[in-house]
Amino acid sequence: MSGLSAPTGPYAVVCARTAREPVPLAGERFDSREDAERAADMADEYHSALRRYDPEAPRHHLIVRDAAGPPAPRSNADSDVRLRYVAFCHDVSGAVFEALSETGFRAAESAAMETYLTLAEVVEDRDDFCLAMLWSAMNELDIGLDAADQRTVVDAAAELFGGTTRGATRPAPTVGSALERTLARLDEASFLDGYDVAACAGGDAWEATFADYALAERTGRLPTLPIAVDLVRRLPDRPVAFTEATPLADRRWRLRVEAVDLSDSNADDPAGLVSLDAADEGRLNETDYRL
């Protein structure tokens, strides 16, 4: 795909039904209609491969359009809650699997797919296939890669997920505003239900509180990968770390996000971008904590 795209090309590939640019074409531009059509064919093959593992993977009717022109017609499907949820899961999963391949972590990619295929045999709800795929990728990243390698994969997945944003002329968002937009996107996709973001005293840290998180576990771990992929996409030049996850009542979590200064030679690689151990694990077993 990278051999066909051009940063300032006049053509883009979108889904005719939703007018969105699906992974792995999000943000890609092409110098000619022919290159865009070839990329669309490759993306169709990619999505067909996904459907071999998950029959619920979205089907995209891909078309080429002028990147500077009006968006393609939208359909009522865009307002379908289930479609947004499934599409979000698959877009994140697809970006992560593609990133594992691009960054050379083939063993983790294979292990994640093996884990997913095992889980798929016992999944009963069809909407859980996409969540199982996302969880499988998260789990193998968590157990198989260190913080530096996790950051490499998350950075690559972030660019694939939403297109490259480096060099944009509009003002860069603050960490706090980017975090709010990320949680709003997850809320829109029904991946969580309700959220709040508050700046911490002292600056360079924020606390996000959210409920009914789709990947919540009782294992003492909060999977953060989908939040990280979307947030890093919005902050390509502002590294962040997830430093604390605390379970609260009523299926809520509090997540602490901190800006990281990598110019400091003593700074560690951003951590928590895949998962975090719960700060109060015992809270998960209390009667008012429900999944």
Short mmCIF file of C-alpha atoms in Angstrom, two decimals:
data_model
loop_
_atom_site.label_atom_id
_atom_site.label_comp_id
_atom_site.label_asym_id
_atom_site.label_seq_id
_atom_site.Cartn_x
_atom_site.Cartn_y
_atom_site.Cartn_z
CA MET A 1 0.00 0.00 0.00
CA SER A 2 2.80 2.40 0.91
CA GLY A 3 4.29 2.08 -2.57
CA LEU A 4 1.10 3.43 -4.12
CA SER A 5 0.28 6.33 -1.82
CA ALA A 6 1.48 9.93 -2.13
CA PRO A 7 1.20 12.45 0.74
CA THR A 8 -0.44 15.19 -1.35
CA GLY A 9 -2.19 13.11 -4.00
CA PRO A 10 -5.60 14.31 -5.23
CA TYR A 11 -7.42 10.98 -4.81
CA ALA A 12 -8.73 9.08 -1.80
CA VAL A 13 -10.57 5.80 -1.27
CA VAL A 14 -13.72 5.80 0.85
CA CYS A 15 -16.63 3.55 1.73
CA ALA A 16 -19.55 4.53 -0.49
CA ARG A 17 -22.05 3.87 2.31
CA THR A 18 -20.41 5.83 5.12
CA ALA A 19 -18.02 8.23 3.31
CA ARG A 20 -15.32 7.15 5.75
CA GLU A 21 -11.83 5.99 4.88
CA PRO A 22 -11.49 2.53 6.42
CA VAL A 23 -8.27 0.98 7.69
CA PRO A 24 -5.79 0.43 6.04
CA LEU A 25 -6.67 3.32 3.69
CA ALA A 26 -7.42 5.97 6.31
CA GLY A 27 -5.49 9.14 5.50
CA GLU A 28 -3.88 7.72 2.36
CA ARG A 29 -3.76 9.83 -0.82
CA PHE A 30 -2.90 8.81 -4.37
CA ASP A 31 -1.45 10.58 -7.40
CA SER A 32 -3.66 8.79 -9.92
CA ARG A 33 -7.06 7.17 -10.02
CA GLU A 34 -5.40 3.95 -11.17
CA ASP A 35 -3.18 3.81 -8.08
CA ALA A 36 -6.19 4.50 -5.87
CA GLU A 37 -8.14 1.70 -7.54
CA ARG A 38 -5.25 -0.72 -7.04
CA ALA A 39 -5.09 0.27 -3.38
CA ALA A 40 -8.85 -0.29 -3.08
CA ASP A 41 -8.42 -3.79 -4.53
CA MET A 42 -5.67 -4.52 -2.00
CA ALA A 43 -7.86 -3.22 0.82
CA ASP A 44 -10.70 -5.47 -0.36
CA GLU A 45 -8.34 -8.44 -0.11
CA TYR A 46 -7.33 -7.31 3.38
CA HIS A 47 -10.95 -7.05 4.54
CA SER A 48 -11.75 -10.43 2.97
CA ALA A 49 -8.91 -11.93 5.00
CA LEU A 50 -10.39 -10.39 8.16
CA ARG A 51 -13.76 -11.93 7.37
CA ARG A 52 -12.19 -15.38 7.21
CA TYR A 53 -11.51 -14.99 10.92
CA ASP A 54 -14.56 -12.92 11.80
CA PRO A 55 -17.68 -13.20 9.63
CA GLU A 56 -19.01 -10.01 11.24
CA ALA A 57 -16.17 -7.85 9.90
CA PRO A 58 -17.72 -4.87 8.07
CA ARG A 59 -18.06 -4.97 4.30
CA HIS A 60 -16.97 -1.78 2.55
CA HIS A 61 -18.06 -0.78 -0.93
CA LEU A 62 -14.87 1.10 -1.76
CA ILE A 63 -14.87 3.91 -4.30
CA VAL A 64 -12.28 6.43 -5.48
CA ARG A 65 -13.09 10.11 -5.12
CA ASP A 66 -11.42 13.48 -5.35
CA ALA A 67 -9.80 14.05 -1.96
CA ALA A 68 -10.67 17.75 -2.14
CA GLY A 69 -14.22 17.17 -3.34
CA PRO A 70 -17.46 16.72 -1.41
CA PRO A 71 -17.86 13.57 0.67
CA ALA A 72 -19.58 10.56 -0.78
CA PRO A 73 -23.26 10.15 0.13
CA ARG A 74 -23.86 8.91 3.65
CA SER A 75 -26.42 6.29 4.54
CA ASN A 76 -28.58 5.60 7.54
CA ALA A 77 -26.12 2.86 8.47
CA ASP A 78 -23.87 5.54 9.96
CA SER A 79 -26.42 6.07 12.72
CA ASP A 80 -26.56 2.37 13.52
CA VAL A 81 -25.10 1.91 16.99
CA ARG A 82 -24.06 -1.68 16.37
CA LEU A 83 -22.33 -0.75 13.11
CA ARG A 84 -20.31 1.97 14.82
CA TYR A 85 -19.29 -0.42 17.60
CA VAL A 86 -18.26 -3.24 15.29
CA ALA A 87 -16.52 -0.86 12.88
CA PHE A 88 -14.53 0.74 15.70
CA CYS A 89 -13.40 -2.64 17.05
CA HIS A 90 -12.35 -3.82 13.61
CA ASP A 91 -10.64 -0.56 12.70
CA VAL A 92 -8.50 -0.66 15.86
CA SER A 93 -7.82 -4.40 15.52
CA GLY A 94 -6.95 -4.06 11.85
CA ALA A 95 -4.60 -1.16 12.54
CA VAL A 96 -2.85 -3.09 15.32
CA PHE A 97 -2.44 -6.28 13.28
CA GLU A 98 -1.16 -4.24 10.32
CA ALA A 99 1.22 -2.38 12.64
CA LEU A 100 2.58 -5.65 14.04
CA SER A 101 3.32 -6.75 10.50
CA GLU A 102 4.86 -3.43 9.43
CA THR A 103 7.09 -3.17 12.50
CA GLY A 104 8.35 -6.73 12.17
CA PHE A 105 6.74 -8.29 15.23
CA ARG A 106 5.48 -11.28 13.29
CA ALA A 107 5.66 -13.66 16.25
CA ALA A 108 3.31 -11.45 18.27
CA GLU A 109 1.03 -11.09 15.25
CA SER A 110 0.82 -14.87 14.81
CA ALA A 111 0.30 -15.43 18.53
CA ALA A 112 -2.52 -12.87 18.58
CA MET A 113 -4.26 -14.59 15.69
CA GLU A 114 -3.87 -17.99 17.35
CA THR A 115 -5.38 -16.60 20.54
CA TYR A 116 -8.27 -15.13 18.58
CA LEU A 117 -8.97 -18.37 16.72
CA THR A 118 -9.09 -20.20 20.04
CA LEU A 119 -11.50 -17.65 21.53
CA ALA A 120 -13.65 -17.61 18.39
CA GLU A 121 -14.52 -21.26 18.96
CA VAL A 122 -16.36 -20.40 22.19
CA VAL A 123 -17.78 -16.97 21.34
CA GLU A 124 -21.58 -17.13 21.16
CA ASP A 125 -22.62 -13.53 20.52
CA ARG A 126 -21.65 -12.47 17.00
CA ASP A 127 -20.84 -8.96 18.22
CA ASP A 128 -18.18 -10.45 20.48
CA PHE A 129 -16.04 -11.68 17.58
CA CYS A 130 -14.61 -8.21 16.96
CA LEU A 131 -14.02 -7.65 20.68
CA ALA A 132 -12.26 -11.02 20.94
CA MET A 133 -9.98 -10.03 18.06
CA LEU A 134 -9.11 -6.73 19.73
CA TRP A 135 -8.54 -8.41 23.10
CA SER A 136 -6.28 -11.02 21.50
CA ALA A 137 -4.05 -8.36 19.94
CA MET A 138 -3.94 -6.43 23.22
CA ASN A 139 -3.08 -9.52 25.25
CA GLU A 140 -0.18 -10.61 23.05
CA LEU A 141 1.23 -7.09 22.99
CA ASP A 142 0.95 -7.02 26.77
CA ILE A 143 2.74 -10.29 27.45
CA GLY A 144 5.14 -10.38 24.50
CA LEU A 145 6.57 -6.87 24.06
CA ASP A 146 8.29 -4.44 26.39
CA ALA A 147 7.22 -0.80 26.79
CA ALA A 148 9.50 0.48 24.02
CA ASP A 149 8.25 -2.08 21.50
CA GLN A 150 4.66 -1.52 22.57
CA ARG A 151 5.09 2.18 21.88
CA THR A 152 6.51 1.39 18.43
CA VAL A 153 3.46 -0.70 17.56
CA VAL A 154 0.98 1.79 19.02
CA ASP A 155 2.60 4.66 17.09
CA ALA A 156 2.35 2.68 13.85
CA ALA A 157 -1.23 1.61 14.58
CA ALA A 158 -2.20 5.20 15.36
CA GLU A 159 -1.06 6.38 11.93
CA LEU A 160 -2.87 3.50 10.23
CA PHE A 161 -6.00 4.05 12.31
CA GLY A 162 -6.58 7.66 11.44
CA GLY A 163 -4.08 8.70 8.82
CA THR A 164 -0.88 10.62 9.35
CA THR A 165 -1.42 13.93 11.13
CA ARG A 166 2.20 15.06 11.31
CA GLY A 167 2.83 18.39 9.66
CA ALA A 168 -0.77 19.54 9.93
CA THR A 169 -1.16 23.30 9.77
CA ARG A 170 -3.92 23.55 12.37
CA PRO A 171 -2.86 24.10 16.00
CA ALA A 172 -1.92 20.93 17.82
CA PRO A 173 -4.44 19.91 20.49
CA THR A 174 -3.52 19.82 24.14
CA VAL A 175 -3.33 16.44 25.82
CA GLY A 176 -6.51 17.25 27.72
CA SER A 177 -8.52 18.24 24.65
CA ALA A 178 -7.20 15.28 22.66
CA LEU A 179 -8.16 12.94 25.50
CA GLU A 180 -11.68 14.36 25.51
CA ARG A 181 -11.99 13.82 21.75
CA THR A 182 -10.71 10.27 22.06
CA LEU A 183 -13.23 9.40 24.76
CA ALA A 184 -15.97 11.08 22.75
CA ARG A 185 -15.12 8.81 19.83
CA LEU A 186 -15.26 5.71 22.03
CA ASP A 187 -18.53 6.95 23.49
CA GLU A 188 -19.98 7.47 20.01
CA ALA A 189 -18.95 3.92 19.14
CA SER A 190 -20.65 2.60 22.31
CA PHE A 191 -17.28 1.32 23.50
CA LEU A 192 -17.93 3.15 26.76
CA ASP A 193 -20.88 5.03 28.21
CA GLY A 194 -20.21 8.48 29.60
CA TYR A 195 -16.89 10.09 30.46
CA ASP A 196 -15.25 13.04 32.18
CA VAL A 197 -11.75 14.53 31.90
CA ALA A 198 -10.15 16.67 34.60
CA ALA A 199 -6.71 18.26 34.78
CA CYS A 200 -4.59 17.25 37.77
CA ALA A 201 -2.89 19.75 40.02
CA GLY A 202 0.62 20.58 38.89
CA GLY A 203 -0.05 20.25 35.17
CA ASP A 204 0.97 17.67 32.56
CA ALA A 205 -1.44 15.07 33.97
CA TRP A 206 -5.13 14.39 33.48
CA GLU A 207 -7.66 11.97 34.93
CA ALA A 208 -10.31 10.43 32.73
CA THR A 209 -13.33 8.73 34.26
CA PHE A 210 -15.57 6.52 32.13
CA ALA A 211 -18.18 3.80 32.51
CA ASP A 212 -19.18 0.53 30.84
CA TYR A 213 -15.85 0.12 29.08
CA ALA A 214 -16.16 -2.75 26.61
CA LEU A 215 -12.74 -4.24 27.42
CA ALA A 216 -13.06 -4.02 31.21
CA GLU A 217 -11.76 -7.10 33.04
CA ARG A 218 -11.97 -8.57 36.52
CA THR A 219 -8.38 -9.78 36.27
CA GLY A 220 -6.88 -6.70 37.87
CA ARG A 221 -5.93 -5.25 34.50
CA LEU A 222 -7.40 -2.43 32.42
CA PRO A 223 -6.74 -2.89 28.68
CA THR A 224 -5.92 0.58 27.37
CA LEU A 225 -4.90 -0.21 23.78
CA PRO A 226 -7.93 1.25 21.93
CA ILE A 227 -7.73 4.46 23.96
CA ALA A 228 -4.00 4.72 23.29
CA VAL A 229 -4.28 4.17 19.54
CA ASP A 230 -6.83 6.94 19.10
CA LEU A 231 -5.11 9.32 21.53
CA VAL A 232 -1.64 8.88 20.02
CA ARG A 233 -3.18 9.51 16.59
CA ARG A 234 -4.25 12.93 17.84
CA LEU A 235 -0.89 13.65 19.53
CA PRO A 236 1.77 12.39 17.11
CA ASP A 237 4.42 14.73 18.51
CA ARG A 238 3.39 14.71 22.18
CA PRO A 239 4.17 11.38 23.88
CA VAL A 240 1.86 10.32 26.68
CA ALA A 241 1.85 7.56 29.26
CA PHE A 242 -1.01 5.90 31.10
CA THR A 243 0.17 5.65 34.68
CA GLU A 244 -2.71 4.57 36.90
CA ALA A 245 -6.03 2.74 36.50
CA THR A 246 -8.49 2.62 39.36
CA PRO A 247 -11.81 0.71 39.35
CA LEU A 248 -14.73 2.66 40.79
CA ALA A 249 -18.36 1.88 41.59
CA ASP A 250 -21.03 1.38 38.93
CA ARG A 251 -18.75 -0.15 36.30
CA ARG A 252 -16.58 2.96 36.13
CA TRP A 253 -12.81 3.37 35.81
CA ARG A 254 -10.48 6.29 36.45
CA LEU A 255 -7.42 6.49 34.18
CA ARG A 256 -4.49 8.84 34.75
CA VAL A 257 -2.74 10.16 31.63
CA GLU A 258 0.58 12.02 31.79
CA ALA A 259 2.60 13.92 29.21
CA VAL A 260 6.11 12.53 28.73
CA ASP A 261 9.20 14.61 27.96
CA LEU A 262 11.43 12.31 25.91
CA SER A 263 14.11 15.01 25.71
CA ASP A 264 14.89 14.09 29.32
CA SER A 265 17.55 11.40 29.11
CA ASN A 266 16.25 9.91 32.35
CA ALA A 267 12.68 9.56 31.09
CA ASP A 268 11.33 6.06 30.63
CA ASP A 269 9.50 4.97 27.51
CA PRO A 270 5.79 5.83 27.74
CA ALA A 271 4.10 3.00 29.62
CA GLY A 272 0.57 1.73 29.96
CA LEU A 273 -0.27 2.09 26.26
CA VAL A 274 -1.51 -1.50 26.08
CA SER A 275 -2.78 -2.22 29.60
CA LEU A 276 -2.42 -1.20 33.23
CA ASP A 277 -2.67 -3.15 36.46
CA ALA A 278 -5.51 -1.86 38.62
CA ALA A 279 -4.40 0.41 41.44
CA ASP A 280 -7.05 -1.09 43.74
CA GLU A 281 -7.49 -4.66 42.55
CA GLY A 282 -9.62 -5.67 45.52
CA ARG A 283 -12.24 -3.18 44.37
CA LEU A 284 -13.03 -5.46 41.43
CA ASN A 285 -14.52 -8.04 43.78
CA GLU A 286 -16.87 -5.70 45.62
CA THR A 287 -20.58 -6.13 45.02
CA ASP A 288 -21.10 -2.69 43.47
CA TYR A 289 -18.43 -3.30 40.82
CA ARG A 290 -20.26 -5.02 37.98
CA LEU A 291 -19.11 -5.90 34.47
#
